[in-house]
PDB file of C-alpha atoms in Angstrom:
ATOM      1  CA  MET A   1       0.281   0.134   0.304  1.00 41.00           C
ATOM      2  CA  SER A   2       1.537   3.236  -1.074  1.00 36.00           C
ATOM      3  CA  LEU A   3       2.467   6.056   1.721  1.00 34.00           C
ATOM      4  CA  PHE A   4      -0.377   8.340   0.585  1.00 31.00           C
ATOM      5  CA  CYS A   5      -3.057   5.888   0.884  1.00 36.00           C
ATOM      6  CA  ASN A   6      -1.312   4.973   4.359  1.00 40.00           C
ATOM      7  CA  ASN A   7      -1.922   9.043   5.402  1.00 38.00           C
ATOM      8  CA  ARG A   8      -5.309   8.899   4.188  1.00 36.00           C
ATOM      9  CA  LEU A   9      -6.215   6.016   6.762  1.00 41.00           C
ATOM     10  CA  THR A  10      -4.289   6.572   9.515  1.00 35.00           C
ATOM     11  CA  ALA A  11      -5.462  10.441   9.681  1.00 33.00           C
ATOM     12  CA  GLY A  12      -9.244  10.200   8.423  1.00 35.00           C
ATOM     13  CA  LEU A  13     -10.530   6.825   9.776  1.00 42.00           C
ATOM     14  CA  ILE A  14     -11.547   7.176  13.721  1.00 42.00           C
ATOM     15  CA  ILE A  15     -14.938   7.066  13.742  1.00 39.00           C
ATOM     16  CA  LEU A  16     -16.667   9.272  16.716  1.00 33.00           C
ATOM     17  CA  LEU A  17     -18.289   7.160  19.562  1.00 34.00           C
ATOM     18  CA  LEU A  18     -19.244   7.910  22.873  1.00 29.00           C
ATOM     19  CA  LEU A  19     -17.763   5.908  26.019  1.00 29.00           C
ATOM     20  CA  SER A  20     -18.459   5.387  29.803  1.00 27.00           C
ATOM     21  CA  GLY A  21     -22.208   6.370  30.120  1.00 26.00           C
ATOM     22  CA  CYS A  22     -25.150   7.936  28.502  1.00 26.00           C
ATOM     23  CA  SER A  23     -26.106  10.677  31.031  1.00 26.00           C
ATOM     24  CA  SER A  24     -26.389  14.397  30.177  1.00 25.00           C
ATOM     25  CA  THR A  25     -26.724  15.308  33.811  1.00 28.00           C
ATOM     26  CA  PRO A  26     -24.472  18.600  34.882  1.00 30.00           C
ATOM     27  CA  THR A  27     -22.370  16.085  37.218  1.00 35.00           C
ATOM     28  CA  SER A  28     -22.394  13.430  34.035  1.00 52.00           C
ATOM     29  CA  ARG A  29     -19.438  13.768  32.305  1.00 63.00           C
ATOM     30  CA  VAL A  30     -19.868  11.747  29.351  1.00 64.00           C
ATOM     31  CA  GLU A  31     -15.813  11.122  27.571  1.00 71.00           C
ATOM     32  CA  SER A  32     -15.837  11.272  23.369  1.00 70.00           C
ATOM     33  CA  ALA A  33     -13.619   9.514  21.169  1.00 72.00           C
ATOM     34  CA  GLY A  34     -12.537  10.270  18.276  1.00 62.00           C
ATOM     35  CA  GLN A  35     -12.002  12.836  15.535  1.00 52.00           C
ATOM     36  CA  ARG A  36     -12.870  16.284  14.715  1.00 44.00           C
ATOM     37  CA  PRO A  37     -15.720  16.083  11.948  1.00 40.00           C
ATOM     38  CA  ALA A  38     -13.964  15.863   8.185  1.00 42.00           C
ATOM     39  CA  ASP A  39     -14.217  14.874   4.799  1.00 42.00           C
ATOM     40  CA  PRO A  40     -13.637  11.083   4.864  1.00 45.00           C
ATOM     41  CA  PRO A  41     -11.329   9.710   2.075  1.00 51.00           C
ATOM     42  CA  ALA A  42     -13.121   6.530   0.139  1.00 58.00           C
ATOM     43  CA  LEU A  43     -12.179   3.738   2.142  1.00 64.00           C
ATOM     44  CA  PRO A  44     -11.033   0.254   1.241  1.00 77.00           C
ATOM     45  CA  THR A  45     -14.428  -1.961   1.290  1.00 81.00           C
ATOM     46  CA  ASP A  46     -13.515  -4.176   4.164  1.00 85.00           C
ATOM     47  CA  TYR A  47     -12.637  -1.992   6.287  1.00 86.00           C
ATOM     48  CA  ASP A  48     -15.622   0.371   5.635  1.00 86.00           C
ATOM     49  CA  LYS A  49     -17.692  -3.032   6.705  1.00 89.00           C
ATOM     50  CA  ALA A  50     -15.569  -2.983   9.913  1.00 89.00           C
ATOM     51  CA  LEU A  51     -16.597   0.836  10.588  1.00 88.00           C
ATOM     52  CA  GLY A  52     -20.188  -0.251   9.784  1.00 90.00           C
ATOM     53  CA  LEU A  53     -20.097  -2.746  12.123  1.00 93.00           C
ATOM     54  CA  MET A  54     -18.847  -0.552  14.755  1.00 91.00           C
ATOM     55  CA  GLN A  55     -21.053   2.552  13.821  1.00 90.00           C
ATOM     56  CA  SER A  56     -24.270  -0.053  14.495  1.00 92.00           C
ATOM     57  CA  ARG A  57     -22.579  -1.298  18.422  1.00 93.00           C
ATOM     58  CA  ASP A  58     -21.516  -4.633  16.822  1.00 96.00           C
ATOM     59  CA  TYR A  59     -18.627  -4.756  18.345  1.00 95.00           C
ATOM     60  CA  HIS A  60     -18.374  -8.162  18.730  1.00 96.00           C
ATOM     61  CA  SER A  61     -18.808  -8.450  14.593  1.00 96.00           C
ATOM     62  CA  ALA A  62     -16.247  -5.391  14.401  1.00 94.00           C
ATOM     63  CA  VAL A  63     -13.387  -7.232  16.239  1.00 97.00           C
ATOM     64  CA  PRO A  64     -12.333  -9.579  13.539  1.00 96.00           C
ATOM     65  CA  ALA A  65     -13.089  -8.102  11.006  1.00 95.00           C
ATOM     66  CA  LEU A  66     -10.650  -5.375  12.176  1.00 95.00           C
ATOM     67  CA  LEU A  67      -7.617  -8.315  12.727  1.00 96.00           C
ATOM     68  CA  ASP A  68      -8.784  -9.207   8.848  1.00 94.00           C
ATOM     69  CA  PHE A  69      -7.949  -5.767   7.685  1.00 93.00           C
ATOM     70  CA  ILE A  70      -5.007  -5.328   9.718  1.00 94.00           C
ATOM     71  CA  GLU A  71      -3.554  -8.644   8.408  1.00 94.00           C
ATOM     72  CA  ASP A  72      -3.277  -6.974   5.574  1.00 90.00           C
ATOM     73  CA  ASN A  73      -2.319  -3.394   6.718  1.00 90.00           C
ATOM     74  CA  PRO A  74      -0.038  -4.215   9.252  1.00 93.00           C
ATOM     75  CA  ASP A  75       1.436  -1.191   8.746  1.00 92.00           C
ATOM     76  CA  LEU A  76      -1.198   1.134   9.436  1.00 91.00           C
ATOM     77  CA  SER A  77      -1.907   3.365  12.595  1.00 91.00           C
ATOM     78  CA  GLY A  78      -5.547   4.789  12.719  1.00 90.00           C
ATOM     79  CA  PRO A  79      -7.307   0.383  12.404  1.00 92.00           C
ATOM     80  CA  TYR A  80      -5.344  -0.443  15.593  1.00 94.00           C
ATOM     81  CA  ILE A  81      -7.386   3.136  17.470  1.00 93.00           C
ATOM     82  CA  ASN A  82     -10.733   1.335  15.991  1.00 93.00           C
ATOM     83  CA  LEU A  83      -9.733  -1.761  17.319  1.00 95.00           C
ATOM     84  CA  GLY A  84      -8.756  -0.726  21.343  1.00 95.00           C
ATOM     85  CA  ILE A  85     -11.810   0.748  20.660  1.00 94.00           C
ATOM     86  CA  ALA A  86     -14.616  -1.834  19.948  1.00 95.00           C
ATOM     87  CA  TYR A  87     -12.204  -4.025  23.404  1.00 96.00           C
ATOM     88  CA  GLN A  88     -12.946  -0.754  25.137  1.00 94.00           C
ATOM     89  CA  HIS A  89     -16.257  -1.430  24.936  1.00 94.00           C
ATOM     90  CA  MET A  90     -16.176  -5.214  25.049  1.00 96.00           C
ATOM     91  CA  GLN A  91     -14.484  -4.571  28.248  1.00 95.00           C
ATOM     92  CA  GLN A  92     -11.637  -6.756  27.337  1.00 97.00           C
ATOM     93  CA  LYS A  93      -9.268  -3.419  28.320  1.00 94.00           C
ATOM     94  CA  GLU A  94      -5.496  -5.567  28.211  1.00 96.00           C
ATOM     95  CA  ALA A  95      -6.539  -5.830  24.578  1.00 98.00           C
ATOM     96  CA  ALA A  96      -7.575  -2.397  23.756  1.00 97.00           C
ATOM     97  CA  MET A  97      -4.517  -1.347  25.551  1.00 97.00           C
ATOM     98  CA  ALA A  98      -1.992  -3.554  23.495  1.00 98.00           C
ATOM     99  CA  ALA A  99      -3.771  -2.409  20.695  1.00 97.00           C
ATOM    100  CA  LEU A 100      -3.258   1.385  21.646  1.00 96.00           C
ATOM    101  CA  GLY A 101      -0.160   0.968  22.261  1.00 96.00           C
ATOM    102  CA  LYS A 102       0.531  -0.348  18.529  1.00 96.00           C
ATOM    103  CA  ALA A 103      -1.487   2.636  17.295  1.00 94.00           C
ATOM    104  CA  VAL A 104       1.489   4.901  19.242  1.00 95.00           C
ATOM    105  CA  GLU A 105       3.868   2.834  17.756  1.00 96.00           C
ATOM    106  CA  LEU A 106       3.364   2.768  14.171  1.00 95.00           C
ATOM    107  CA  ASN A 107       2.436   6.295  14.537  1.00 94.00           C
ATOM    108  CA  PRO A 108       3.127   8.097  17.160  1.00 95.00           C
ATOM    109  CA  GLY A 109       2.072  11.777  15.749  1.00 94.00           C
ATOM    110  CA  ASN A 110      -0.766  10.101  15.983  1.00 93.00           C
ATOM    111  CA  ALA A 111      -3.164  12.690  18.017  1.00 94.00           C
ATOM    112  CA  ALA A 112      -5.898  10.389  18.367  1.00 93.00           C
ATOM    113  CA  ALA A 113      -4.363   7.341  19.473  1.00 94.00           C
ATOM    114  CA  HIS A 114      -2.981   9.421  22.570  1.00 96.00           C
ATOM    115  CA  HIS A 115      -6.096  10.409  23.235  1.00 95.00           C
ATOM    116  CA  GLN A 116      -7.432   7.416  23.060  1.00 94.00           C
ATOM    117  CA  LEU A 117      -5.189   6.339  25.561  1.00 96.00           C
ATOM    118  CA  GLY A 118      -5.938   8.760  27.882  1.00 96.00           C
ATOM    119  CA  ILE A 119      -9.833   7.638  28.065  1.00 95.00           C
ATOM    120  CA  LEU A 120      -8.424   4.007  28.662  1.00 95.00           C
ATOM    121  CA  TYR A 121      -5.720   5.141  31.534  1.00 97.00           C
ATOM    122  CA  ARG A 122      -8.859   7.741  32.914  1.00 96.00           C
ATOM    123  CA  GLN A 123     -11.158   4.385  32.773  1.00 93.00           C
ATOM    124  CA  GLN A 124      -8.461   2.117  34.661  1.00 94.00           C
ATOM    125  CA  GLY A 125      -7.906   5.266  37.334  1.00 96.00           C
ATOM    126  CA  ASP A 126      -4.708   5.728  36.512  1.00 97.00           C
ATOM    127  CA  PHE A 127      -5.069   9.551  36.065  1.00 97.00           C
ATOM    128  CA  ASP A 128      -1.420  10.355  36.120  1.00 97.00           C
ATOM    129  CA  SER A 129      -1.292   8.597  32.679  1.00 98.00           C
ATOM    130  CA  ALA A 130      -4.420   9.975  31.900  1.00 98.00           C
ATOM    131  CA  LEU A 131      -3.240  13.416  32.130  1.00 98.00           C
ATOM    132  CA  ASN A 132      -0.179  12.503  30.208  1.00 98.00           C
ATOM    133  CA  SER A 133      -1.847  11.238  27.156  1.00 98.00           C
ATOM    134  CA  TYR A 134      -3.836  13.761  26.719  1.00 97.00           C
ATOM    135  CA  ASP A 135      -0.554  15.889  27.240  1.00 98.00           C
ATOM    136  CA  ASN A 136       0.641  14.334  24.190  1.00 97.00           C
ATOM    137  CA  ALA A 137      -1.864  14.967  21.756  1.00 97.00           C
ATOM    138  CA  LEU A 138      -2.638  18.582  22.578  1.00 97.00           C
ATOM    139  CA  LYS A 139       0.984  19.178  21.833  1.00 97.00           C
ATOM    140  CA  LEU A 140       0.891  16.810  18.480  1.00 96.00           C
ATOM    141  CA  ASP A 141      -3.041  18.715  17.687  1.00 95.00           C
ATOM    142  CA  ALA A 142      -3.892  21.767  20.017  1.00 96.00           C
ATOM    143  CA  GLY A 143      -7.311  22.397  18.106  1.00 95.00           C
ATOM    144  CA  TYR A 144      -8.396  19.217  18.854  1.00 95.00           C
ATOM    145  CA  ALA A 145     -12.060  19.299  20.878  1.00 95.00           C
ATOM    146  CA  LEU A 146     -12.458  16.427  21.862  1.00 95.00           C
ATOM    147  CA  VAL A 147      -9.433  16.167  24.221  1.00 96.00           C
ATOM    148  CA  HIS A 148      -9.671  19.604  25.528  1.00 97.00           C
ATOM    149  CA  ARG A 149     -13.261  18.380  26.773  1.00 96.00           C
ATOM    150  CA  ASN A 150     -11.809  14.806  28.361  1.00 96.00           C
ATOM    151  CA  ILE A 151      -9.004  16.349  29.623  1.00 97.00           C
ATOM    152  CA  GLY A 152     -11.630  19.048  31.269  1.00 97.00           C
ATOM    153  CA  ILE A 153     -13.322  16.616  32.442  1.00 96.00           C
ATOM    154  CA  LEU A 154     -10.449  14.114  34.217  1.00 97.00           C
ATOM    155  CA  TYR A 155      -9.484  18.013  36.004  1.00 97.00           C
ATOM    156  CA  ASP A 156     -12.633  19.268  37.101  1.00 95.00           C
ATOM    157  CA  LEU A 157     -13.580  14.873  38.575  1.00 94.00           C
ATOM    158  CA  TYR A 158     -10.834  13.349  39.468  1.00 96.00           C
ATOM    159  CA  LEU A 159      -7.954  16.019  39.958  1.00 96.00           C
ATOM    160  CA  GLY A 160      -9.781  18.259  41.483  1.00 94.00           C
ATOM    161  CA  GLN A 161      -8.412  21.662  39.720  1.00 95.00           C
ATOM    162  CA  PRO A 162     -11.690  23.429  38.482  1.00 94.00           C
ATOM    163  CA  ALA A 163      -9.562  26.587  37.504  1.00 94.00           C
ATOM    164  CA  LEU A 164      -7.875  23.830  34.531  1.00 96.00           C
ATOM    165  CA  ALA A 165     -11.149  22.074  33.936  1.00 96.00           C
ATOM    166  CA  LEU A 166     -12.877  25.566  33.020  1.00 96.00           C
ATOM    167  CA  GLN A 167      -9.827  26.400  31.283  1.00 96.00           C
ATOM    168  CA  HIS A 168     -10.271  23.625  28.778  1.00 97.00           C
ATOM    169  CA  TYR A 169     -14.051  23.177  29.168  1.00 96.00           C
ATOM    170  CA  ARG A 170     -14.379  27.071  27.161  1.00 96.00           C
ATOM    171  CA  LYS A 171     -11.605  26.043  24.845  1.00 97.00           C
ATOM    172  CA  TYR A 172     -14.058  23.050  24.171  1.00 96.00           C
ATOM    173  CA  LEU A 173     -16.708  25.103  23.655  1.00 96.00           C
ATOM    174  CA  GLU A 174     -14.477  27.802  21.273  1.00 96.00           C
ATOM    175  CA  LEU A 175     -13.517  25.378  18.794  1.00 95.00           C
ATOM    176  CA  ALA A 176     -16.228  22.707  18.399  1.00 93.00           C
ATOM    177  CA  ALA A 177     -17.807  22.003  15.151  1.00 90.00           C
ATOM    178  CA  ALA A 178     -21.328  22.089  16.597  1.00 92.00           C
ATOM    179  CA  PRO A 179     -22.739  23.698  19.862  1.00 93.00           C
ATOM    180  CA  ASP A 180     -22.535  20.941  23.466  1.00 94.00           C
ATOM    181  CA  PRO A 181     -25.636  21.833  26.248  1.00 95.00           C
ATOM    182  CA  ASP A 182     -23.897  18.905  28.181  1.00 94.00           C
ATOM    183  CA  VAL A 183     -20.499  21.129  28.558  1.00 95.00           C
ATOM    184  CA  ASP A 184     -22.326  24.368  28.626  1.00 95.00           C
ATOM    185  CA  ARG A 185     -24.018  22.998  31.910  1.00 95.00           C
ATOM    186  CA  TRP A 186     -20.851  21.648  32.938  1.00 94.00           C
ATOM    187  CA  LEU A 187     -19.449  25.027  32.939  1.00 94.00           C
ATOM    188  CA  VAL A 188     -22.162  27.127  34.302  1.00 94.00           C
ATOM    189  CA  ASP A 189     -21.919  24.226  37.273  1.00 92.00           C
ATOM    190  CA  LEU A 190     -18.050  24.395  37.635  1.00 92.00           C
ATOM    191  CA  GLU A 191     -18.078  28.601  37.919  1.00 91.00           C
ATOM    192  CA  ARG A 192     -21.189  28.457  40.056  1.00 91.00           C
ATOM    193  CA  ARG A 193     -19.303  26.252  42.022  1.00 86.00           C
ATOM    194  CA  SER A 194     -15.390  27.841  41.652  1.00 82.00           C
ATOM    195  CA  GLY A 195     -17.260  31.337  42.876  1.00 74.00           C
ATOM    196  CA  SER A 196     -19.192  29.689  45.990  1.00 53.00           C
ATOM    197  CA  ALA A 197     -15.926  28.276  46.922  1.00 53.00           C
ATOM    198  CA  GLN A 198     -13.584  31.500  46.473  1.00 52.00           C
ATOM    199  CA  ALA A 199     -16.600  33.866  48.356  1.00 41.00           C
ATOM    200  CA  ARG A 200     -16.590  31.345  51.297  1.00 39.00           C
ATOM    201  CA  THR A 201     -12.215  31.716  51.210  1.00 43.00           C
ATOM    202  CA  ASP A 202     -13.021  35.806  50.901  1.00 47.00           C
ATOM    203  CA  GLN A 203     -15.413  35.332  53.425  1.00 44.00           C
ATOM    204  CA  GLN A 204     -12.989  33.620  56.587  1.00 45.00           C
TER     205      GLN A 204
END
């Protein structure tokens, strides 16, 4: 496969999925995985089929389809990211980590691979590694909106750093391709809580 085709596949094939819950209440932060929306490249039929299975959430069927494609195209990082996402949904964390680690190994400059690793580390409670992975993704692509969303969740709920959470939520809303009412609510809630905490400090 040509380098041109390799780059197109690696850069453009991360499908948009929601991980870790579906609640939209202000106290429930939903992590988002994937790339910013873009015009997709023409996909090989077998890979397009695998992505279709993932979009229909048939992960048990998507995994063998992705593995078949990887067997014929072992040097592409994008399929490994989708494989990692599928394994995450199937609660196979070790397999997900192996797939995402391979994606980073094949292409250390793939911000989506670092982002997805951050989500997996956060799910496992390894917040330092999650932060490091998100930071790596932002170093590669400072305009990657979903990373700002997820690092905001990490700072907000897990690291207790509301000022940094606010910074990243605001950046996400600035960069997002469409309005996000959930993050709007989280932002208002966090601003209210931060303001109340500051007011109590000022009164002491």
